[in-house]
Coordinates of C-alpha atoms in Angstrom, one line a residue:
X29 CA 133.7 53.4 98.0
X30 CA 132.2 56.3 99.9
X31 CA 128.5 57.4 98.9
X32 CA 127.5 60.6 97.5
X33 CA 125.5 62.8 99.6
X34 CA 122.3 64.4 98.9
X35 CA 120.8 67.1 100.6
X36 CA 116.7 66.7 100.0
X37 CA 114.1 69.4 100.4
X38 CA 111.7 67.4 102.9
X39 CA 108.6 68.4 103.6
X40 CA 107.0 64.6 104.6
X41 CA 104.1 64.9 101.9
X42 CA 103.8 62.5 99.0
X43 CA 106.8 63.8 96.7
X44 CA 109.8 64.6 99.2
X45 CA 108.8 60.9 100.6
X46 CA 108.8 59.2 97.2
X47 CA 112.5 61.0 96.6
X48 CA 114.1 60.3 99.6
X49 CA 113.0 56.3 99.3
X50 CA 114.3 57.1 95.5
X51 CA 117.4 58.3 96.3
X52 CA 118.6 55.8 98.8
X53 CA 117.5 53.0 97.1
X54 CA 119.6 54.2 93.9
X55 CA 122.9 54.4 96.0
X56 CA 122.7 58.2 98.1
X57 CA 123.5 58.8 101.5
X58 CA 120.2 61.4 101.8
X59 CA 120.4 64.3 104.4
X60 CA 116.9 66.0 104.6
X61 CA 116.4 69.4 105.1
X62 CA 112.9 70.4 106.9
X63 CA 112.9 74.6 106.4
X64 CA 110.2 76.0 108.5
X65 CA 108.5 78.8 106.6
X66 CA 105.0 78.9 108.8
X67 CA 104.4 75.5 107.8
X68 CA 105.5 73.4 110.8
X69 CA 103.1 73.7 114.3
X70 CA 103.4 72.2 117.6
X71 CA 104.8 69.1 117.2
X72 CA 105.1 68.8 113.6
X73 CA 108.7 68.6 113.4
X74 CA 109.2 65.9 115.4
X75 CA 106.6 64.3 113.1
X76 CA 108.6 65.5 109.7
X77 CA 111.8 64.2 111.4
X78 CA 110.2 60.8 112.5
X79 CA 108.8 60.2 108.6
X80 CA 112.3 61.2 107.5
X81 CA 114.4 58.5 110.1
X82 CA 111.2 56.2 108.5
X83 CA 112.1 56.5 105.0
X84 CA 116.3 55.7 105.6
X85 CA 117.4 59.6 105.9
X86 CA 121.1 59.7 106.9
X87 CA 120.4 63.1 108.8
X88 CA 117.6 65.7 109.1
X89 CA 117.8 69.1 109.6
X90 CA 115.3 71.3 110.9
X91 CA 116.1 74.8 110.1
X92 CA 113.6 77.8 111.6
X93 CA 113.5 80.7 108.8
X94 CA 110.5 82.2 109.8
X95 CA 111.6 85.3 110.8
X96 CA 114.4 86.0 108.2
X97 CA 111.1 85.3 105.9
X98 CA 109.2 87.9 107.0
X99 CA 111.8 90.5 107.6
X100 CA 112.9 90.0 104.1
X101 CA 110.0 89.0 102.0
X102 CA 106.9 89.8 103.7
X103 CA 107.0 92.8 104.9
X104 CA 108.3 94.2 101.5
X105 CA 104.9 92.4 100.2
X106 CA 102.9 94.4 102.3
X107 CA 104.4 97.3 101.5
X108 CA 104.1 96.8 97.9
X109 CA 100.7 96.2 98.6
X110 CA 101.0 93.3 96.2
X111 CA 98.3 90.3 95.1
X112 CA 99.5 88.5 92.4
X113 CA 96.8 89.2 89.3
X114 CA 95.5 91.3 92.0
X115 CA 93.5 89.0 94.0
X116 CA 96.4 86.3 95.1
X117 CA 98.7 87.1 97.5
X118 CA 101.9 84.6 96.8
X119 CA 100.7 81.7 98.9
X120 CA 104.1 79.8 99.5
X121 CA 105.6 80.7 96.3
X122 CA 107.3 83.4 97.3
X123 CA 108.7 81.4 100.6
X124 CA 110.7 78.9 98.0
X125 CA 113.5 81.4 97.0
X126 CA 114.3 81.5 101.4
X127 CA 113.4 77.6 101.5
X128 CA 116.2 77.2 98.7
X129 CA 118.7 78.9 100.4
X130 CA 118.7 77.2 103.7
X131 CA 118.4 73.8 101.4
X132 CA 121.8 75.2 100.2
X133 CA 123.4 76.0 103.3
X134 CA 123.1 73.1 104.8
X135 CA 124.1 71.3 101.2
X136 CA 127.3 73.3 101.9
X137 CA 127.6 72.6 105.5
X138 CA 127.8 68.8 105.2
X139 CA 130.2 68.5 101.8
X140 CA 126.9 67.5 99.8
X141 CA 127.6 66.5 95.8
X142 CA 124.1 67.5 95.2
X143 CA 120.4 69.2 96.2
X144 CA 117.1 67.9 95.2
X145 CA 113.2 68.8 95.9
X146 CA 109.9 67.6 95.3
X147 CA 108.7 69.9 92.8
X148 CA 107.0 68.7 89.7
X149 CA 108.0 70.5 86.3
X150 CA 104.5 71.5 85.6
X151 CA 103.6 74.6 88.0
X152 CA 106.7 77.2 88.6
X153 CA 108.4 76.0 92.1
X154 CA 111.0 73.7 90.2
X155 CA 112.2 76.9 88.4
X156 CA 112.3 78.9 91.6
X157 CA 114.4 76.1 93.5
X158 CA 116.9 75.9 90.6
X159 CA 117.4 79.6 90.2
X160 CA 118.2 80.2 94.0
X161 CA 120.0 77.2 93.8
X162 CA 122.3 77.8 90.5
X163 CA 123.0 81.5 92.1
X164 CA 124.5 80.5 95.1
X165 CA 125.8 76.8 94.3
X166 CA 126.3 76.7 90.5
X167 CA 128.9 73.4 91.2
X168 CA 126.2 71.8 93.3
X169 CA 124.1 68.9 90.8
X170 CA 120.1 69.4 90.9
X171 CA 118.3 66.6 91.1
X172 CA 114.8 66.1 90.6
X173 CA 113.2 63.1 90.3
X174 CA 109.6 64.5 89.8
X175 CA 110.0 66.4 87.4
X176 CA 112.5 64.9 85.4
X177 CA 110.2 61.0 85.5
X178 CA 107.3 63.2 85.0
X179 CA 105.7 60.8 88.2
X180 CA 101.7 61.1 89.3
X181 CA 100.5 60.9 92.9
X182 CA 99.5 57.6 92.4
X183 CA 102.6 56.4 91.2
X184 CA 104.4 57.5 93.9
X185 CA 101.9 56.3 96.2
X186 CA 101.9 52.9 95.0
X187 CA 105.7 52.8 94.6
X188 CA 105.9 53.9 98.6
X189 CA 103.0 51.2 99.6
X190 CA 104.7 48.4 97.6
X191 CA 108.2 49.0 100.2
X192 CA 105.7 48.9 103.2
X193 CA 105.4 52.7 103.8
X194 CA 102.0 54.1 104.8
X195 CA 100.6 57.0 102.3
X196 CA 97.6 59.0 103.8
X197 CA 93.9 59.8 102.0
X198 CA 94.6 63.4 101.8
X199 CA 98.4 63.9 100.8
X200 CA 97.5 61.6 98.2
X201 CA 94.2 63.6 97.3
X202 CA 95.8 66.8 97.7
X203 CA 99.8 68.6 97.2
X204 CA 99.3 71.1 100.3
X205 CA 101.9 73.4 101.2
X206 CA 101.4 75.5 104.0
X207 CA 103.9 79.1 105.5
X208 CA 103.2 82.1 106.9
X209 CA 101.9 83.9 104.0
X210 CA 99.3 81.1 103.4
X211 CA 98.1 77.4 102.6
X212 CA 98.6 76.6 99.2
X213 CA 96.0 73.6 97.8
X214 CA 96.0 71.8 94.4
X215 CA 93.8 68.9 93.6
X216 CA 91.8 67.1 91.2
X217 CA 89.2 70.3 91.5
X218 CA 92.0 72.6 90.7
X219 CA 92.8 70.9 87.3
X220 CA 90.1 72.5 85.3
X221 CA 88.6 76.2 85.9
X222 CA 84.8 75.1 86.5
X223 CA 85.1 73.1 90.3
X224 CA 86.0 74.7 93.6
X225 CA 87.4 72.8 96.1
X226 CA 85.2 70.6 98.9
X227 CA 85.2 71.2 102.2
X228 CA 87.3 68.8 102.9
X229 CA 90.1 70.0 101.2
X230 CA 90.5 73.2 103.7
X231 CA 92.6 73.0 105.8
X232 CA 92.3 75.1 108.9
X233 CA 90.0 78.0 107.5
X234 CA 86.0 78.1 108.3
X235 CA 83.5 77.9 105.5
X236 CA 81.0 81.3 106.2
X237 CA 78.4 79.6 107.3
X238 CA 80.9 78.7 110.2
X239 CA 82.2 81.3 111.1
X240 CA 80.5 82.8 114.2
X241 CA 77.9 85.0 114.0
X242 CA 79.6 87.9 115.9
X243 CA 82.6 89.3 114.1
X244 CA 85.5 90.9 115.7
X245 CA 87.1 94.2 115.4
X246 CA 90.6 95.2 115.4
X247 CA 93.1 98.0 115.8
X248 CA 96.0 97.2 113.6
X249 CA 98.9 99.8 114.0
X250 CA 101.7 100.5 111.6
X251 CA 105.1 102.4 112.1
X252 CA 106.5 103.2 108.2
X253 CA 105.0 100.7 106.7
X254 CA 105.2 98.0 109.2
X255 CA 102.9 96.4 111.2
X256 CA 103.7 96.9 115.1
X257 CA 100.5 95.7 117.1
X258 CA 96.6 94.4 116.3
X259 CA 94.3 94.7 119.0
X260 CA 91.0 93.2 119.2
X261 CA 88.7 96.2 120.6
X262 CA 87.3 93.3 123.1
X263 CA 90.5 91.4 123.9
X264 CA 94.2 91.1 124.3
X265 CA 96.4 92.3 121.9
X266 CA 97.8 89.6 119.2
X267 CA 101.6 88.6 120.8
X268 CA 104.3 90.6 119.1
X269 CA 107.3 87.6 120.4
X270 CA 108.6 88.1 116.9
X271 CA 108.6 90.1 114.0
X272 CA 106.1 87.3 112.2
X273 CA 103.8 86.9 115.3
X274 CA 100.8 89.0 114.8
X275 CA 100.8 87.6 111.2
X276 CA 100.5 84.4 112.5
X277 CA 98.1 85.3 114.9
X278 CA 95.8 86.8 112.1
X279 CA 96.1 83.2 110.2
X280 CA 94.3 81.6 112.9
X281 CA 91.8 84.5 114.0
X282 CA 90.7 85.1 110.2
X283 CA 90.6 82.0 109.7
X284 CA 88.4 81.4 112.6
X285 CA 85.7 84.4 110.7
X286 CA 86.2 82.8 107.6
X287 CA 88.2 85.3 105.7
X288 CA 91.1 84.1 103.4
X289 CA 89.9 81.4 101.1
X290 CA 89.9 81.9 97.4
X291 CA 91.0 80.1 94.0
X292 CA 93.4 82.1 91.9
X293 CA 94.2 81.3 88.0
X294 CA 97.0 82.8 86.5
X295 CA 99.8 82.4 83.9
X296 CA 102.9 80.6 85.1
X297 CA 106.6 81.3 84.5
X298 CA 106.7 78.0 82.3
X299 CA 103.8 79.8 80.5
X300 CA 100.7 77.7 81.3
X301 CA 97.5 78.5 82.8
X302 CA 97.4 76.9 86.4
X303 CA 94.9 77.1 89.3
X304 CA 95.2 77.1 92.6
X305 CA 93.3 77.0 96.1
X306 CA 94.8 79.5 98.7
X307 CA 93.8 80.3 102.5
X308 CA 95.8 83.7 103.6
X309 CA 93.2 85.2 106.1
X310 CA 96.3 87.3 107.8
X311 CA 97.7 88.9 104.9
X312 CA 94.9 89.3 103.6
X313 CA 93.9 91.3 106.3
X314 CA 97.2 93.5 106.6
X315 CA 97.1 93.8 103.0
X316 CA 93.4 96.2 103.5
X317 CA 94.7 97.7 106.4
X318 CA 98.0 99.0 104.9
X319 CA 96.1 100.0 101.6
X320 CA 93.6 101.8 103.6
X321 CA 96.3 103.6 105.7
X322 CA 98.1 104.4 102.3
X323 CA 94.2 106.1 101.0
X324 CA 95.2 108.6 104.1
X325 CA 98.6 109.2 103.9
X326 CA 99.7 109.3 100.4
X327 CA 99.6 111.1 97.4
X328 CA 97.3 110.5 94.5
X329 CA 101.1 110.1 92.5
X330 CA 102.6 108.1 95.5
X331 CA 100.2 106.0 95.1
X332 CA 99.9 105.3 91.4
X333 CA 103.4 104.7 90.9
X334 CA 103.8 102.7 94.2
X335 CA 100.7 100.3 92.5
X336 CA 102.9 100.1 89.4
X337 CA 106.3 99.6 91.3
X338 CA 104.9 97.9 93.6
X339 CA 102.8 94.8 91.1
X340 CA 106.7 94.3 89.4
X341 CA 108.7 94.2 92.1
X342 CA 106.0 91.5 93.4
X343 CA 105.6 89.3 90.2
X344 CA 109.5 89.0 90.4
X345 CA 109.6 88.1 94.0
X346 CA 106.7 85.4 93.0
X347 CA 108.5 84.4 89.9
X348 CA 112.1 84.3 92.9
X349 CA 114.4 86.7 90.8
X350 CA 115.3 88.1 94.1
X351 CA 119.3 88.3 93.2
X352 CA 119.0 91.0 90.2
X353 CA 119.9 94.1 91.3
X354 CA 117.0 95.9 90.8
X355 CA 115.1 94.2 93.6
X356 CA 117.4 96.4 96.1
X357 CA 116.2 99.7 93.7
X358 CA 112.9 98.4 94.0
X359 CA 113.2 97.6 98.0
X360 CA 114.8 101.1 98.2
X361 CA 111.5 103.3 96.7
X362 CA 109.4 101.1 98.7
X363 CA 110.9 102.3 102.3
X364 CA 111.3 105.5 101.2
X365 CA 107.2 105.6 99.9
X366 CA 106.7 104.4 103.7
X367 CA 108.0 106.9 105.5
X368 CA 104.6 108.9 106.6
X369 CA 102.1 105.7 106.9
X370 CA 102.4 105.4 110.4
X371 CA 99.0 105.0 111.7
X372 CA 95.6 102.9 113.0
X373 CA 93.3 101.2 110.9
X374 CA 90.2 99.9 112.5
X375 CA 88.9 96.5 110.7
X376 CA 85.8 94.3 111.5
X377 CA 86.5 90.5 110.5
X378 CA 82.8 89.0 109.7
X379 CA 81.4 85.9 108.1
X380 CA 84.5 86.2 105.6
X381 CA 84.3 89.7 105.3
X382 CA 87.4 92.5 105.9
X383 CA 85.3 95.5 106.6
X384 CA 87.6 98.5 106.8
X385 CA 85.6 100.9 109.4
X386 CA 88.5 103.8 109.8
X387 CA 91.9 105.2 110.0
X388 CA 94.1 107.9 111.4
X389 CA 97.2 108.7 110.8
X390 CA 99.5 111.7 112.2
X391 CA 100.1 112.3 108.9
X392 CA 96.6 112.5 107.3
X393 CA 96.3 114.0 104.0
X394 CA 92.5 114.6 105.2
X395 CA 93.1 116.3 108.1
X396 CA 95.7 118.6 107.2
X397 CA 93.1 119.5 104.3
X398 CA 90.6 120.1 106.5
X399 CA 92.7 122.4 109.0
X400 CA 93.6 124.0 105.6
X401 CA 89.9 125.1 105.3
X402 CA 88.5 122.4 102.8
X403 CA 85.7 120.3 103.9
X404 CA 84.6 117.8 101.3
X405 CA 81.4 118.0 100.2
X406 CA 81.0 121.4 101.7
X407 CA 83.4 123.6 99.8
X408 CA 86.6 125.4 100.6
X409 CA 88.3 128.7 102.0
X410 CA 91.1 128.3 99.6
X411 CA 89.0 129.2 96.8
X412 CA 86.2 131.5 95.9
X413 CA 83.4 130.2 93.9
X414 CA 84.1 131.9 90.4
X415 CA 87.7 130.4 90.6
X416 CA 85.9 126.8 91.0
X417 CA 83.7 127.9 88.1
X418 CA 87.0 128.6 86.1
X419 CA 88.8 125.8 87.0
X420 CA 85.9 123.8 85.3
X421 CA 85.9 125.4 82.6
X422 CA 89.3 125.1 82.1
X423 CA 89.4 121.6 83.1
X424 CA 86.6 120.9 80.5
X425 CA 88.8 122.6 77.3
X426 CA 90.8 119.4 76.2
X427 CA 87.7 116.8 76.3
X428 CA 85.8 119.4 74.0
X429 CA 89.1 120.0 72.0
X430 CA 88.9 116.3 71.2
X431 CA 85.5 115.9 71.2
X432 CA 85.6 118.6 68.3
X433 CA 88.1 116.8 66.5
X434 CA 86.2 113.6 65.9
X435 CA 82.8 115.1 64.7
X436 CA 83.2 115.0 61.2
X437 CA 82.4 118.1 59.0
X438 CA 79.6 117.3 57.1
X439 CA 78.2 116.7 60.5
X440 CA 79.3 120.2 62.1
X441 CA 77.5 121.5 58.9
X442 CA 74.2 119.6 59.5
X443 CA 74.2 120.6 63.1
X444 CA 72.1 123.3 63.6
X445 CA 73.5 124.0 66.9

């Protein structure tokens, strides 16, 4: 009788390993599928693929999606300018939707029965994999062994000990997942809201005291929206090899000045209150830099509905509703709000700090004001100074209208003004 063929997530950490090990020893042929996202560095595949061959994997795919990532995801982050709760910017989260896919593709490509991953039915990843997976394979079975036995980290890393498989301190300290848009880290200090995370527990970011006492400043460029070069004023520019390079680049340089780390708490999709540790020095940094460039080149309006627009069409990537139709309405305003912020933004990276120091822009709102005749701060040829003194007065009419409207009578009457 020929066995039925599961196609596993795999990332080598604690959970994919415990499910492959599961799976075969409950009767599947397991084909693991290694998605790079950002995750994977020199010489880390090989390493995934040697863990996978370890645990009995059939076959292992390695698929590269790094660029399809950022050209699809990413770059519509930046321009929505978005931080989840305003102050997390989607740390891997928003990677699963594009991880799922390629988990599905290759499902397809070898006649699988069925899909699994790792994720544990507590945080909001197992309801990301399943949407992706139900929109594009509805016939294809989920399985999920974490979630559905409810497993710890010590269970699993006793059940992989006891079959002679070697479990490392951290991974079973620690669930780390890392991509381009950042390192996500959850851990014993993460289960309540009073602890931060040790040093230890970082995992390529320096603490600020560090980070080197010089910090570095950078030119970063943007063409509609889009980041095309970031040049250190004392070095070589960051590589631009592919569309997700200077992100990358940023990772490791930000990192080096301490910039990126933080713990962010928020309400999942399931509808709990989770907490997590994130290090995102690069978007961090092209996240100031494009809102800075927006400060010069957009309208007060542009700008408040692009902050509304922009925080929902965010939360729904996080929360991987990415096939509803109203993402490609959303995607559409968002290239269209681009169109003029094309421009420089000079930022100083210091002992964790993003210091934003300037910006121009062919199309600054400033400048064009100021060609126009008004100076801030030192008045205006537009208008003479009795039609400023009448535009405050007139400005003034509805908070005294209201103000009016509140006093009560008896205290008009008593008011000897």
């Amino acid at each position: 009788m020929t066995k039925r063929k599961i196609v596993l997530a795999f990332s080598g950490g604690l959970d994919t390993s415990y499910a492959l090990v599961d799976f075969r020893e409950k009767g599947w042929d397991v084909v693991t599928a290694n998605v790079d996202t950002g995750g994977l560095h020199s010489g880390e595949a090989e390493v995934v693929k040697a863990r996978a061959e370890e645990l009995g994997a059939v076959e292992h795919h390695v698929v590269d999606a790094r660029a399809e990532l950022y050209d699809r995801v990413i770059t519509y982050a930046i321009k929505a300018n978005y931080l989840r709760n305003g102050a997390y910017p989607s740390c891997v989260g928003a990677e699963r939707l594009i991880q799922a896919e390629k988990v599905v593709q290759v499902a397809l490509e070898v006649g699988a029965d069925a899909v699994a991953h790792g994720s544990t039915g507590a945080g909001a990843d197992h309801v990301r994999y399943d949407a992706v997976i139900r929109a594009l394979a509805p016939h294809l079975e989920i399985v999920t062994p974490i979630r559905d036995e409810r497993l710890t980290r010590e269970g699993e890393t006793d059940f992989l000990r006891s079959r002679g498989y070697e479990v490392s301190e951290k991974v079973k300290l620690y669930s780390i997942n890392e991509g381009l848009i950042g390192t996500s880290i959850g851990g014993e200090e993460t289960y309540g809201s009073w602890d931060y995370l040790p040093e230890s527990a970082w995992t390529y970011t320096r603490s600020i005291d560090e980070a080197p006492d010089k910090g570095v400043e950078l030119l970063i460029s943007f063409e509609a929206g889009e980041v095309v070069s970031a040049v250190p004023v004392d070095g070589e520019a960051l590589p631009t090899d592919h569309n997700y390079s200077i992100l990358s680049a940023l990772n490791t340089l930000g990192g080096e000045h301490g910039i990126g780390r933080g713990i962010h708490m928020g309400s999942t999709m399931v509808g709990n209150l989770a907490r997590v540790g994130f290090e995102a020095p690069g978007m961090l940094i092209l996240l100031a830099a494009h809102r800075e460039l927006e400060k010069l080149t957009l309208s007060n309006r542009q700008q408040a509905t692009k902050a509304t627009l922009g925080n929902t069409y965010g939360d729904l990537l996080h929360e991987a509703v990415y096939f509803d139709p109203i993402m490609d309405d959303f995607r559409a305003f968002l290239d269209s709000s681009q169109r003029r912020v094309t421009g420089t933004v000079r930022v100083l990276l210091h002992k964790g700090n993003i210091v934003l120091l300037g910006s121009k822009s062919p199309y600054s709102l400033l400048d064009a004001a100021t060609r126009s005749g008004v100076v801030y701060g030192h008045g205006s040829s537009l208008w003479t100074g009795e039609q400023a003194r009448a535009f405050a007065h007139m400005y003034s009419v509805p908070g005294a209208i209201a103000r009016a409207a509140a006093t009560p009578a008896e205290e008009k009457a008593a008011d000897p003004a």
